[in-house]
Every structure is written in structure tokens, then in C-alpha cells.
Coordinates of C-alpha atoms and ligand atoms in Angstrom, one line a residue:
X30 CA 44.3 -53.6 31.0
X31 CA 43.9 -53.6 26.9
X32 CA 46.4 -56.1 25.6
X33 CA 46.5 -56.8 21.4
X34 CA 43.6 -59.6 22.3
X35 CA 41.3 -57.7 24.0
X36 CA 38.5 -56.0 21.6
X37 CA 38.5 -52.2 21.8
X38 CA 36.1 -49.9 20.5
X39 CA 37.1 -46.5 20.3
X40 CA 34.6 -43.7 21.2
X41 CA 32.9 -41.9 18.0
X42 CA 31.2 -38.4 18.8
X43 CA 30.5 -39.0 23.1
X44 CA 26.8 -39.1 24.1
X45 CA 28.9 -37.3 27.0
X46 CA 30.1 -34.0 27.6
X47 CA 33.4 -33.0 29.5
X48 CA 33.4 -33.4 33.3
X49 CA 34.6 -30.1 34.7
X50 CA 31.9 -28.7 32.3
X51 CA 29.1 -29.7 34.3
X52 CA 30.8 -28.3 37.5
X53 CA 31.0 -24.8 35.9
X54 CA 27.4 -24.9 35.1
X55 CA 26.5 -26.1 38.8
X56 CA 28.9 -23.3 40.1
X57 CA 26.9 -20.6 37.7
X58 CA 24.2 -21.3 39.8
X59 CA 25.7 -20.5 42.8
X60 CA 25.2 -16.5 44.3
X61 CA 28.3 -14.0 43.5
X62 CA 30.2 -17.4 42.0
X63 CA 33.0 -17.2 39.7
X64 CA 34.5 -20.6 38.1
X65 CA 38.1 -21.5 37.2
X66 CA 39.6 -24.4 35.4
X67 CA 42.2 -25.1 36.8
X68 CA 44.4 -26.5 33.7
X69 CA 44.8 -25.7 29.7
X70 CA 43.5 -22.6 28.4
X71 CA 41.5 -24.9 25.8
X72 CA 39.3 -26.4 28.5
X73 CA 38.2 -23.1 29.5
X74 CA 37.6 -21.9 25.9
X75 CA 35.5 -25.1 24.7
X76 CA 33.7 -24.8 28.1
X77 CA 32.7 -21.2 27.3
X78 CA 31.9 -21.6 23.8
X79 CA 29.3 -24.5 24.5
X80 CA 27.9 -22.7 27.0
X81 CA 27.3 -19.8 25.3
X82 CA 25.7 -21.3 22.5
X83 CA 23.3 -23.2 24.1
X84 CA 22.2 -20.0 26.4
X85 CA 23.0 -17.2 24.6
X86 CA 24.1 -15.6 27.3
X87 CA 27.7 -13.6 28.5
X88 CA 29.4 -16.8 30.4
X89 CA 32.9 -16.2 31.3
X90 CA 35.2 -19.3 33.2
X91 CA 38.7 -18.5 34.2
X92 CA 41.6 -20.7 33.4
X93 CA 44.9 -21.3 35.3
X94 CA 46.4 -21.5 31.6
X95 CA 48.9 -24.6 32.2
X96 CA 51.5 -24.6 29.6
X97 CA 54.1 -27.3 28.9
X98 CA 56.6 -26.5 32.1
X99 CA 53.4 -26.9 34.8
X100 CA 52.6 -29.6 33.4
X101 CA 55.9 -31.0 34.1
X102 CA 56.8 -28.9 37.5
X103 CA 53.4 -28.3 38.7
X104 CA 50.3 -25.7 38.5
X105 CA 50.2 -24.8 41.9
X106 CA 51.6 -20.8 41.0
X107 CA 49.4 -20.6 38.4
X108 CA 46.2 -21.6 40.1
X109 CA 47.5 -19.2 43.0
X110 CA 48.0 -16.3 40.3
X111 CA 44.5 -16.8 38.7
X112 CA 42.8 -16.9 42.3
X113 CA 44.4 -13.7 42.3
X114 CA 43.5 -12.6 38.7
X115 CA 39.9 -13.4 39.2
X116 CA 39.9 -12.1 42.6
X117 CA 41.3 -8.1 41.2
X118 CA 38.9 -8.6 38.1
X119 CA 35.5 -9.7 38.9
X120 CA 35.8 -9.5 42.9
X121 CA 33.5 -12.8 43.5
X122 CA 31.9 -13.9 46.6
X123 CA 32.9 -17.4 45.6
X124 CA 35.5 -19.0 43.2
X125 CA 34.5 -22.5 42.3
X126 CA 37.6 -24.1 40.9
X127 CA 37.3 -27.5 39.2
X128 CA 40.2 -29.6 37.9
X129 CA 40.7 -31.2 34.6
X130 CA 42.1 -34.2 32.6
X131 CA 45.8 -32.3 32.5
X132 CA 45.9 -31.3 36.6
X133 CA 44.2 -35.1 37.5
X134 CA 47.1 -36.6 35.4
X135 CA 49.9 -35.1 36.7
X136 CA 48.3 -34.9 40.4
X137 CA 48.1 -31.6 41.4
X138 CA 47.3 -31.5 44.8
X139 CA 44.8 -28.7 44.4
X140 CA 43.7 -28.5 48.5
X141 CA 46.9 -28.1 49.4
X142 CA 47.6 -25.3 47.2
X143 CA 44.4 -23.4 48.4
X144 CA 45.5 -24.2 52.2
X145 CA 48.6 -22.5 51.0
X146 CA 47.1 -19.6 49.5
X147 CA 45.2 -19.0 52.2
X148 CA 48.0 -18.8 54.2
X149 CA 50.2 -16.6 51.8
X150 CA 47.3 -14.4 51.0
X151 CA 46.3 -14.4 54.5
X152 CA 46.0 -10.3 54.4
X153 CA 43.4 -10.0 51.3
X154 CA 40.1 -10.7 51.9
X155 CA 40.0 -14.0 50.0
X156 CA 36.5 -14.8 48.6
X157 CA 35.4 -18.7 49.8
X158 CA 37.3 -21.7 47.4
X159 CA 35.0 -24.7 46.5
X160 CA 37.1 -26.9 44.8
X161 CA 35.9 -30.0 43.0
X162 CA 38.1 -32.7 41.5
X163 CA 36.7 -33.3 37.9
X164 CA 38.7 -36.3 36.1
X165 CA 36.8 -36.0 32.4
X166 CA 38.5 -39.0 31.4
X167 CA 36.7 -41.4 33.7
X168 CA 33.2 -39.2 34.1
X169 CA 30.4 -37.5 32.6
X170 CA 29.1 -33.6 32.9
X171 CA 26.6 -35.0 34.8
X172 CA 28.9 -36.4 37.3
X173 CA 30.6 -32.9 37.5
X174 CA 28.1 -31.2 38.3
X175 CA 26.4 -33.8 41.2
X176 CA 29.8 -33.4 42.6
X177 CA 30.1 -30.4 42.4
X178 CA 26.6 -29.5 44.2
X179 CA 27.8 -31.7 46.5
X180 CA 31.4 -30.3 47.8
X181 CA 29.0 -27.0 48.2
X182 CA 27.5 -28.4 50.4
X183 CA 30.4 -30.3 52.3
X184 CA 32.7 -27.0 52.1
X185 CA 29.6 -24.5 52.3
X186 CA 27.3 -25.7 55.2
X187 CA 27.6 -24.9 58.6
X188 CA 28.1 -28.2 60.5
X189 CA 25.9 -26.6 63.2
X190 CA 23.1 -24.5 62.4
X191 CA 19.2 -22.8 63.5
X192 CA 16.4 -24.8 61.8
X193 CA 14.9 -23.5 59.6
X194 CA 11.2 -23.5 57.4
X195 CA 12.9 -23.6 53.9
X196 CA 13.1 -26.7 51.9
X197 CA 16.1 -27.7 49.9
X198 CA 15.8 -28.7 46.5
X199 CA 18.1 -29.5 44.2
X200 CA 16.7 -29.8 40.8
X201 CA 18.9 -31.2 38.8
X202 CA 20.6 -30.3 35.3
X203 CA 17.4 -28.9 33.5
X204 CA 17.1 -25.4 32.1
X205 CA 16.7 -21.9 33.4
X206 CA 13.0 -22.2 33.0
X207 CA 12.2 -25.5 34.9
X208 CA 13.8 -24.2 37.4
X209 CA 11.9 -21.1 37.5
X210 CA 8.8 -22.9 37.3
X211 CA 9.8 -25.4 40.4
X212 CA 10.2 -21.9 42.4
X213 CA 6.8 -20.7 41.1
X214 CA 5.0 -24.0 42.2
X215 CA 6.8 -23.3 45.6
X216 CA 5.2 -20.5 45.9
X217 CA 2.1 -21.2 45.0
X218 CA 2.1 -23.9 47.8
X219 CA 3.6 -21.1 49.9
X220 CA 6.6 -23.1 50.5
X221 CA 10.0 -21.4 51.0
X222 CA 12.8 -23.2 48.9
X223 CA 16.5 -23.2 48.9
X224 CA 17.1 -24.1 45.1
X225 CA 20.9 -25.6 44.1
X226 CA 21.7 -24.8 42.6
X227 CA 19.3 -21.9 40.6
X228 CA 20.5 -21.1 37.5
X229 CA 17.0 -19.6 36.2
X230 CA 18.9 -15.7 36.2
X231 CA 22.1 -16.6 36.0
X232 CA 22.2 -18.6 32.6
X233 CA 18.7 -16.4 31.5
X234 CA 19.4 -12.5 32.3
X235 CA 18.0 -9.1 31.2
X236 CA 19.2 -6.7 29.4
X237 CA 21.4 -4.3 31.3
X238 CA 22.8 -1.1 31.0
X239 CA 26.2 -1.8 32.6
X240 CA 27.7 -5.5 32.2
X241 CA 27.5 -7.5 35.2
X242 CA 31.2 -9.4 36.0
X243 CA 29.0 -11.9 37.7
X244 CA 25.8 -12.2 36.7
X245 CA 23.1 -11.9 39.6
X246 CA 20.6 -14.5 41.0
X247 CA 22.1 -17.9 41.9
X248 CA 22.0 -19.5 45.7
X249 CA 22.6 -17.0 48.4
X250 CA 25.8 -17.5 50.8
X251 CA 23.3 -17.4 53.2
X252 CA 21.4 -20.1 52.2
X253 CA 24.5 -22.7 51.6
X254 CA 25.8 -22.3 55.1
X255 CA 21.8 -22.6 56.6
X256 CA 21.5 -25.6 54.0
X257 CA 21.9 -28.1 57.0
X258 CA 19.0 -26.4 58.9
X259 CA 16.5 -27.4 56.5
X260 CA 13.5 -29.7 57.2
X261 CA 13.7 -31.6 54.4
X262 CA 15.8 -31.7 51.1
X263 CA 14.2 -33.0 47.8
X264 CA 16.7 -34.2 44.8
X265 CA 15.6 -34.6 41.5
X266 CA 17.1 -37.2 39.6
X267 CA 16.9 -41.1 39.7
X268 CA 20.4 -41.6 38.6
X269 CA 22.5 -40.0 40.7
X270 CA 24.5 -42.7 42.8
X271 CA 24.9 -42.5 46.4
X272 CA 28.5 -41.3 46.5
X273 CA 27.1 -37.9 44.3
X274 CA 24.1 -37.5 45.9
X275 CA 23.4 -33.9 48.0
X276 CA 20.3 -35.2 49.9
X277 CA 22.5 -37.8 50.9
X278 CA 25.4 -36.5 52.3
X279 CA 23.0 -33.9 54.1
X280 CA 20.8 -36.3 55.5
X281 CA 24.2 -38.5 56.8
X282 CA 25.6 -35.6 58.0
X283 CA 23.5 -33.0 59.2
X284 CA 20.3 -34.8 60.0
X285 CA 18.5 -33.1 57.1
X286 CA 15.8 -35.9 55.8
X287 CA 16.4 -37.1 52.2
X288 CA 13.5 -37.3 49.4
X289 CA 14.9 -38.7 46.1
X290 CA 13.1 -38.3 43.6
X291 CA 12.9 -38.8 39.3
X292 CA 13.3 -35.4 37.6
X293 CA 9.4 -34.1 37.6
X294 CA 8.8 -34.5 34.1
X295 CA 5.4 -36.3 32.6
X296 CA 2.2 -36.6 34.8
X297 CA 3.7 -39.3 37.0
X298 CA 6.6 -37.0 38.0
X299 CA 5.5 -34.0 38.5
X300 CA 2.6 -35.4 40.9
X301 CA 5.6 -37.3 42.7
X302 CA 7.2 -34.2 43.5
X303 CA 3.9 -32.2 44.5
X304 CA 2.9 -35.2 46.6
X305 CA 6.6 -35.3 48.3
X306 CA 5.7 -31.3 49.2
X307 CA 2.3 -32.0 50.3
X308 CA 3.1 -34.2 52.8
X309 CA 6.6 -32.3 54.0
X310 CA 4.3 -29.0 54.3
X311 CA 1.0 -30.5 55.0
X312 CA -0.2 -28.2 52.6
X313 CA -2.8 -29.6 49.2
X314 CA -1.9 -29.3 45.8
X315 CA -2.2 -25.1 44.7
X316 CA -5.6 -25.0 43.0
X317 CA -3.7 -23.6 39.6
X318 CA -1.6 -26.5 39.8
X319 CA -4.7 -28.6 40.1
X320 CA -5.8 -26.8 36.9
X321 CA -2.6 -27.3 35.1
X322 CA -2.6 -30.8 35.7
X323 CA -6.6 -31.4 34.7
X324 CA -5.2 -29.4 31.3
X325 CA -2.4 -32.0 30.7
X326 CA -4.4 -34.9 30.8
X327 CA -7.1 -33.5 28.8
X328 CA -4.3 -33.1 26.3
X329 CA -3.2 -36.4 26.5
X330 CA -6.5 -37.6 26.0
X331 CA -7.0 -35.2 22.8
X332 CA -3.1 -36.1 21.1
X333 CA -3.4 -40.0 22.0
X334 CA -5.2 -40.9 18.4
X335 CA -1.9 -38.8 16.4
X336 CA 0.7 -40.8 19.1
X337 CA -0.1 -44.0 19.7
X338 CA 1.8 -46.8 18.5
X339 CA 4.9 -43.7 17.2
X340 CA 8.7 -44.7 17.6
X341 CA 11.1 -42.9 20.1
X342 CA 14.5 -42.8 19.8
X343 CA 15.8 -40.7 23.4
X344 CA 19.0 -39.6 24.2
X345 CA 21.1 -37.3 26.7
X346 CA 21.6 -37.7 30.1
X347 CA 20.8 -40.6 32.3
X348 CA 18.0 -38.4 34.3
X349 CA 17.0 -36.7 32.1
X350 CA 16.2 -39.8 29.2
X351 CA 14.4 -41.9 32.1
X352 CA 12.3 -39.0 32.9
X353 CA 11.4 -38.6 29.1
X354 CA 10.8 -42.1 28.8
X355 CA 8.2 -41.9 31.9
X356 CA 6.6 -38.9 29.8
X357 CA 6.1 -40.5 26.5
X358 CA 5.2 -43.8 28.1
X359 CA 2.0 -41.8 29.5
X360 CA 1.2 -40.7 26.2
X361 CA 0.7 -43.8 23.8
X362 CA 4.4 -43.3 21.9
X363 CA 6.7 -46.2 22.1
X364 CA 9.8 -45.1 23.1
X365 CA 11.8 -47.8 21.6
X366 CA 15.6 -46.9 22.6
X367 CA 16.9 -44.7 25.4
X368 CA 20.3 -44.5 25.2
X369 CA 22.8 -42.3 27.3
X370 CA 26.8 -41.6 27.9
X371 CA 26.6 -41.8 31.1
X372 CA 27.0 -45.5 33.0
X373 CA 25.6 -45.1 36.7
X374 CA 24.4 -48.2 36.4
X375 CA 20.6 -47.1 37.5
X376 CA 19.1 -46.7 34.2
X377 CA 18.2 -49.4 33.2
X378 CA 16.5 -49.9 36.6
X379 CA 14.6 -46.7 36.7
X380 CA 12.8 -46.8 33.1
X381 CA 11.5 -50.1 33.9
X382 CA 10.1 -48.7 36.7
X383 CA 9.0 -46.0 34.8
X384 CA 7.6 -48.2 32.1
X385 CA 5.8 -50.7 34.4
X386 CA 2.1 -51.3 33.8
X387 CA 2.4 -48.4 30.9
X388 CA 3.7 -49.9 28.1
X389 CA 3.6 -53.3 26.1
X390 CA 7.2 -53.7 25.9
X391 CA 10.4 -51.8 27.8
X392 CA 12.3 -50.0 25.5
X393 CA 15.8 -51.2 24.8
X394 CA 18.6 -49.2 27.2
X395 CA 21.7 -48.5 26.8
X396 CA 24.6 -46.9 29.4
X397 CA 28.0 -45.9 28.4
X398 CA 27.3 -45.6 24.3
X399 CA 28.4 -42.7 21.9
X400 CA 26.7 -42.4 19.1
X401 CA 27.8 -44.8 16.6
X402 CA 26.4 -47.5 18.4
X403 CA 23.0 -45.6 19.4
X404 CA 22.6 -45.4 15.4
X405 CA 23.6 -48.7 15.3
X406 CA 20.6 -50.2 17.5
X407 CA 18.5 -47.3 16.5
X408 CA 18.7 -48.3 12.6
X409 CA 17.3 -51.9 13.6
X410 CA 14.4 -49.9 15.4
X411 CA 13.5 -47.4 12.4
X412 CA 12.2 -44.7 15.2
X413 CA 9.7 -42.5 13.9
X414 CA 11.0 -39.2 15.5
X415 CA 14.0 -38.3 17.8
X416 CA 14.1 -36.7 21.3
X417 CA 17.3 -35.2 22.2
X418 CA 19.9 -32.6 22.4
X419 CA 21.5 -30.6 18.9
X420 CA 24.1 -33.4 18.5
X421 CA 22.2 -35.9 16.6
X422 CA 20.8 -33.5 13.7
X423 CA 23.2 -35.1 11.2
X424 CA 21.7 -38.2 11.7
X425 CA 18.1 -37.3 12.0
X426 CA 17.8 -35.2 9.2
X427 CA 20.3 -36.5 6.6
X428 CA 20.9 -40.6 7.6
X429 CA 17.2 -41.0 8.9
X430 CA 15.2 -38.2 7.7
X431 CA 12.9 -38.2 10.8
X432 CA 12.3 -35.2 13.2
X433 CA 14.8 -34.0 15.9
X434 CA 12.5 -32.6 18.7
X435 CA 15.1 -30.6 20.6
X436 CA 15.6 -31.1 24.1
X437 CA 18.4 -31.5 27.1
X438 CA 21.7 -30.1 26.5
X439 CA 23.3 -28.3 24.1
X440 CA 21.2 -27.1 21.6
X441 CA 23.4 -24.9 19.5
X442 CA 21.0 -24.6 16.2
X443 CA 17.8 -23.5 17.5
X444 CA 17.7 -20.2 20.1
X445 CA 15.5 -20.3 23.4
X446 CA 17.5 -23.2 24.5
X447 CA 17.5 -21.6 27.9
X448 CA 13.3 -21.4 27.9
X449 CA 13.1 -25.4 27.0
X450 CA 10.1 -26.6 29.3
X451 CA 10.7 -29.7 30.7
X452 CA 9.5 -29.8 34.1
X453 CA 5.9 -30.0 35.7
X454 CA 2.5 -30.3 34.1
X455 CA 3.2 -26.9 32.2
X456 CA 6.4 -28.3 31.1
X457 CA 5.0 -31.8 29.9
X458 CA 2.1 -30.1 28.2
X459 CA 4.7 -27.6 26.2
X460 CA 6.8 -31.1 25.1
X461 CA 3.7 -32.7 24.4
X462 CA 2.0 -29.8 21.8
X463 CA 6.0 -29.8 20.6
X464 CA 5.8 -33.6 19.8
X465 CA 2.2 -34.4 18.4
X466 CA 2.6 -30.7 15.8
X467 CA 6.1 -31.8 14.7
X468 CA 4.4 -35.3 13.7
X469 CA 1.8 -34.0 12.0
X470 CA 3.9 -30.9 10.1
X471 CA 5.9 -34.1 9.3
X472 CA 2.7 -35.9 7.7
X473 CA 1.8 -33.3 6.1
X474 CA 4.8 -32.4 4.3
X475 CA 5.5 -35.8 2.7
X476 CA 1.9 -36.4 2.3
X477 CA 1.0 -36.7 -1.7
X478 CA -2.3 -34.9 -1.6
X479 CA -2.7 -31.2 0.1
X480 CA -4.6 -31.5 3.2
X481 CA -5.6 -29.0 5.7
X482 CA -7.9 -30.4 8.3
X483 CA -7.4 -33.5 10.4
Ligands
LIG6 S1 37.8 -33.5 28.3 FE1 39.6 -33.0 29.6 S2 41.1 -32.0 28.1 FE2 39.1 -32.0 27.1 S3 38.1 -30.0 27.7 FE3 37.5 -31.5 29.2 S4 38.9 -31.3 30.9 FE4 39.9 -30.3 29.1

């Protein structure tokens, strides 16, 4: 409790996005899915908008559109009459419905409302309801959208199904083409995958002729209820707690074994997550992998004169700054503060891990910040460049004037957001090319003498 002694700092521009935000991205990944919010038309409309502008693509979330009296009496009709809505309008396989701030507050019981649709509607032929309670005010997207991959699973799996030869992985909040390129080093192993959730056509489509309601790709029906049949499932991210882990909750429940794992970006992680395959399979590395990696470390070997010794300031979410950190610590930069909104409380853990044996000194960490106080520790640090999402361009280019290299989520001023590489040797060899040329364009430019060979 906050009484007139306690300090308070108020939070100035989140390192954080919205809670039921992350659910609807994890619910765009599913097959035939369809999300609702169930609460203020607002939610819905920021949802959409930063969505949108970060993959350029046709995203469209329903809203149960509370207004003042359900807020008072209740949004159990209106949650019914959008089921309904979305149901006549884009005739969805699955509706993933995720609560907000308003419907947590006033405690709509949102599983008894779909028990009682169910019952009312019994005579329609109702798609299948994953809902996912999404408090923003005490979370993170990131926590959304763990959660939300795991009441899939919990409402989607079959408590009792065949084994099966495909291996679960859940990959994590990275973009349409990391996931993509997981799937392709599947199959060069020759490994079938279930992918959850696989937002690499979803949130990246073609150009069609006739709009799709519900844009195709995703994970099959099919594949949710068969997820407990897998032989193994492998989840990316090292700060995911236990309570929103997948891989856990499968392997408690349905036998299936666990393999957490950091998100595969760097050397380091990407060879954890082909050795995790290798040895589930009993298959070696793809020779075109081997080749991939050979190529990254010959690039680190040719950019470590123009990085070493550089300044990192990282930011974004929790996974996705420690496996940056991992990256840059194999390349000679100092990452000097990671920073993140979110406060699992296994940050801090997992980059010195990361950072072990690698690097002189740990970089400073910090959970739970916005970004005030990132630019206040930052300023002490005088980074030499910034890795992160769109959100701290003010700073980097007008307080600091350092580069922004853009990565992570959103990234509303640049296009190809969507195409980001991230994962895997491919993905750590893009970041790296991105990194050491930004530098140098950077030298060059406030450089007093024209140069043009190095
Ligand atoms: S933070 Fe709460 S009120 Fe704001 S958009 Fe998210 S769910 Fe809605």
C-alpha cells in the first residue's frame, strides 16, 4: 500500500506494452483464429494500430465495445453478441478472446459467460473459445502472450492422444522470419515440427486477389489437439517463469519432455538449439547449417577490429535483450546496459550466464524500468550505439546522437519490420553486417576528412 511517506515514481513512456496485446499476437498465430477484446473499443483500436504498423499487414481484433452501463452491470451480453458478430462475419475456426484492464477490474467472469453461450447457442455450430485472462495493469505483452500459448494448450490438447514424430516448438515472440527460418532448419534436419505458435504467414502474407477474413497459415487444429503426442517440446526463451511456461505444463501434464531453451540468437544459441535437435532426432547438424555457421564466425573474426571495446545500450523484452546480450558478448562489443519492462525476475540471472567467460565485466541489468530511468543509467554509460525497438529514437537521435539499430518490437519508422532476422546463424550474421556498417557509416559521417577505404 502507497501512503504520503512512501516514495512513488510514476511510470514515464513503459519499456512495456499492453498485456492483452501480446495474447492477440500469439492468437494470430494460431490456424483459422480470430481475436476479441473483450472490453473498450480503445483497446482493440490501439491493439490494431500497433500491430499494423509494425507489420504492415491487414490485422483486424474484435472488441466487445464496453460502454459506461457494462461497466457497471456487466459485459457478459456484449461478449455473447460479439462471439456472435465475429462468428456471422469472419466464420473462424477459433475465437481467442482475451480480457482487459476494464473486464479484470470489474470481474467479469468470462468462463462462465462462454459456458453460458455454449449452452444458449447450443444449435450454431460454435467455433472453439480460448480464453485468456490478460490484467495489463499488473503484466507485460510478453506475459500475454506466454499465457496465452499456454491456455492453447490447456483448452486445445487432447488429454489423451497417438504419439506422434513431430516436435513441438514454441519459438517465442520473434518475427515472421525467425520463425520461418526455425521451420527451414527443421527441415533441413528433416525434422517435423509443430510451431506455436507460427506467425511467419499470418503477420507476413501475399498479395491476394480476394481479402482473406482470416489470414491463412498459423498452427493447424490438428496439431493443438495432437500437441500432447509429441516426443519432445523445445521453448525458446530463458525468461519465461514456470507458471507461463508451455513446455512445462505439457511435460506435467501430458508426459511430453521439456527442453528450455534461450531464444537461438548469437552463435552460442543457435548451436544450443541445433544440439537440443540433434540429440532428440539423433540426427547431425544439416551440412548447410554447418556452412552457415562456419560463415558467422568467419565474420566475427573479420568485424572484431571495428567492434571491440563499442558500447551497447539493449532494450525490449526480457528474452529477447538476454539473447542479444549473448550475441554481442561473442562479438567483442560491450554491452554496457540491458534494460527491460518486464520483471520475471530471471534476467539478471540469465545474462550473467550468458556473459560468463565472455566478457570483462557484466553489463548493468535492469527489470521493471521505463524509460526515464534507462536514460537515466544509460547517460552515466555514454553507449556508443543503441539496440532496440522504434521507441527510443527520440533519445538516440536527438538527446544522444548515437545509432538506433532497430530490432524487437514495434518498429513503426522503418518498413520490413516483419523480415527482422534475429534467429540462427543467418539471423546473427544479418544483425552483425547491420551493426559493424551502421558504426562505420556513423564514423564516417562525423569524420573531418573524406575517407573511402578502411
Ligand atoms: S493497458 Fe488496459 S486499458 Fe490500455 S489498451 Fe491495454 S487493456 Fe486497454
Amino acid at each position: 500500500m502507497l501512503d504520503a511517506a512512501t516514495p512513488y515514481v510514476s511510470t514515464t513512456n513503459a519499456c512495456k506494452l499492453c498485456t492483452p496485446l501480446g495474447a492477440c499476437i500469439a492468437f494470430k498465430g494460431l490456424e483459422g483464429c480470430m481475436p476479441i477484446l473483450h472490453g473498450s473499443q480503445g483497446c482493440a483500436t490501439y491493439m490494431r494500430r500497433y500491430i499494423i504498423s509494425h507489420f504492415r499487414e491487414p490485422v483486424d481484433i474484435a472488441s466487445s465495445a464496453l460502454g459506461e452501463d457494462q461497466a457497471i452491470y456487466g459485459g457478459g451480453p456484449n461478449l455473447m453478441q460479439g462471439i456472435i458478430n465475429v462468428m456471422d462475419k469472419y466464420n473462424p475456426d477459433i475465437i481467442g478472446i482475451a480480457s482487459t484492464c476494464l473486464t479484470e477490474t470489474i470481474g467479469d467472469d468470462v468462463p462462465m459467460i462462454l459456458s453460458g453461450f455454449k449452452k444458449e447457442f447450443a444449435h450454431l455450430k460454435i467455433p472453439e473459445l480460448i480464453h485468456v485472462s490478460t490484467p495489463s495493469y499488473s503484466g507485460t505483452h510478453m506475459e500475454g502472450f506466454h499465457r496465452a500459448i499456454r491456455q492453447t494448450a490447456i483448452q486445445m490438447a487432447e488429454p489423451d492422444p497417438l504419439p506422434h514424430s513431430k516436435i513441438t516448438v514454441l519459438p517465442g515472440f520473434v518475427s515472421p522470419w525467425d520463425v520461418r527460418h526455425l521451420k527451414g532448419v527443421m527441415r533441413d534436419f528433416d525434422i517435423p515440427g509443430i510451431i506455436l505458435p507460427d506467425i511467419s504467414e499470418t503477420l507476413e502474407g501475399t498479395i491476394q486477389e480476394d481479402i482473406e477474413m482470416v489470414p491463412s497459415g498459423g498452427t493447424s487444429m490438428q496439431d493443438l489437439k495432437s500437441l500432447g503426442g509429441s516426443p519432445a517440446c523445445i521453448e525458446l526463451g530463458n525468461c519465461i517463469k514456470n507458471d507461463l511456461s508451455t513446455a512445462g505444463w505439457l511435460e506435467k501434464n501430458l508426459n511430453v519432455p521439456a527442453h528450455r531453451l534461450g531464444l537461438p540468437i548469437g552463435l552460442r544459441g543457435m548451436d544450443a538449439f541445433m544440439q537440443t535437435l540433434s540429440r532428440i532426432s539423433g540426427k547431425d547438424m544439416p551440412r548447410e547449417q554447418m556452412l552457415e555457421r562456419g560463415r558467422l564466425v568467419d565474420a566475427y573474426v573479420d568485424a572484431h577490429k571495428y567492434l571491440f571495446g563499442k558500447k551497447c545500450l539493449i532494450y525490449g523484452e526480457e528474452d529477447l535483450v538476454t539473447g542479444l546480450v549473448s550475441f554481442l558478448a561473442e562479438t567483442g562489443v560491450q554491452p554496457v546496459l540491458a534494460a527491460s519492462g518486464g520483471r520475471s525476475g530471471l534476467m539478471q540471472k540469465s545474462i550473467e550466464q550468458a556473459c560468463d567467460g565472455m566478457l570483462p565485466q557484466t553489463p548493468s541489468v535492469l527489470s521493471g524500468v521505463d524509460f526515464y530511468q534507462i536514460v537515466e543509467e544509460a547517460e552515466k554509460l555514454e553507449p556508443d550505439f543503441i539496440l532496440g525497438n522504434s521507441k527510443a529514437y527520440r533519445i538516440a537521435a536527438g538527446k544522444w546522437d548515437i545509432p538506433l539499430i532497430r530490432v524487437g518490437f514495434p518498429v513503426h519508422d522503418r518498413m520490413g519490420a516483419g523480415r527482422i532476422r534475429h534467429a540462427g546463424y543467418e539471423g546473427a550474421y544479418d544483425l552483425l553486417m547491420r551493426i559493424v556498417n551502421t558504426l562505420l557509416e556513423k564514423r564516417q559521417e562525423d569524420a573531418d576528412l573524406g575517407w573511402g577505404y578502411m
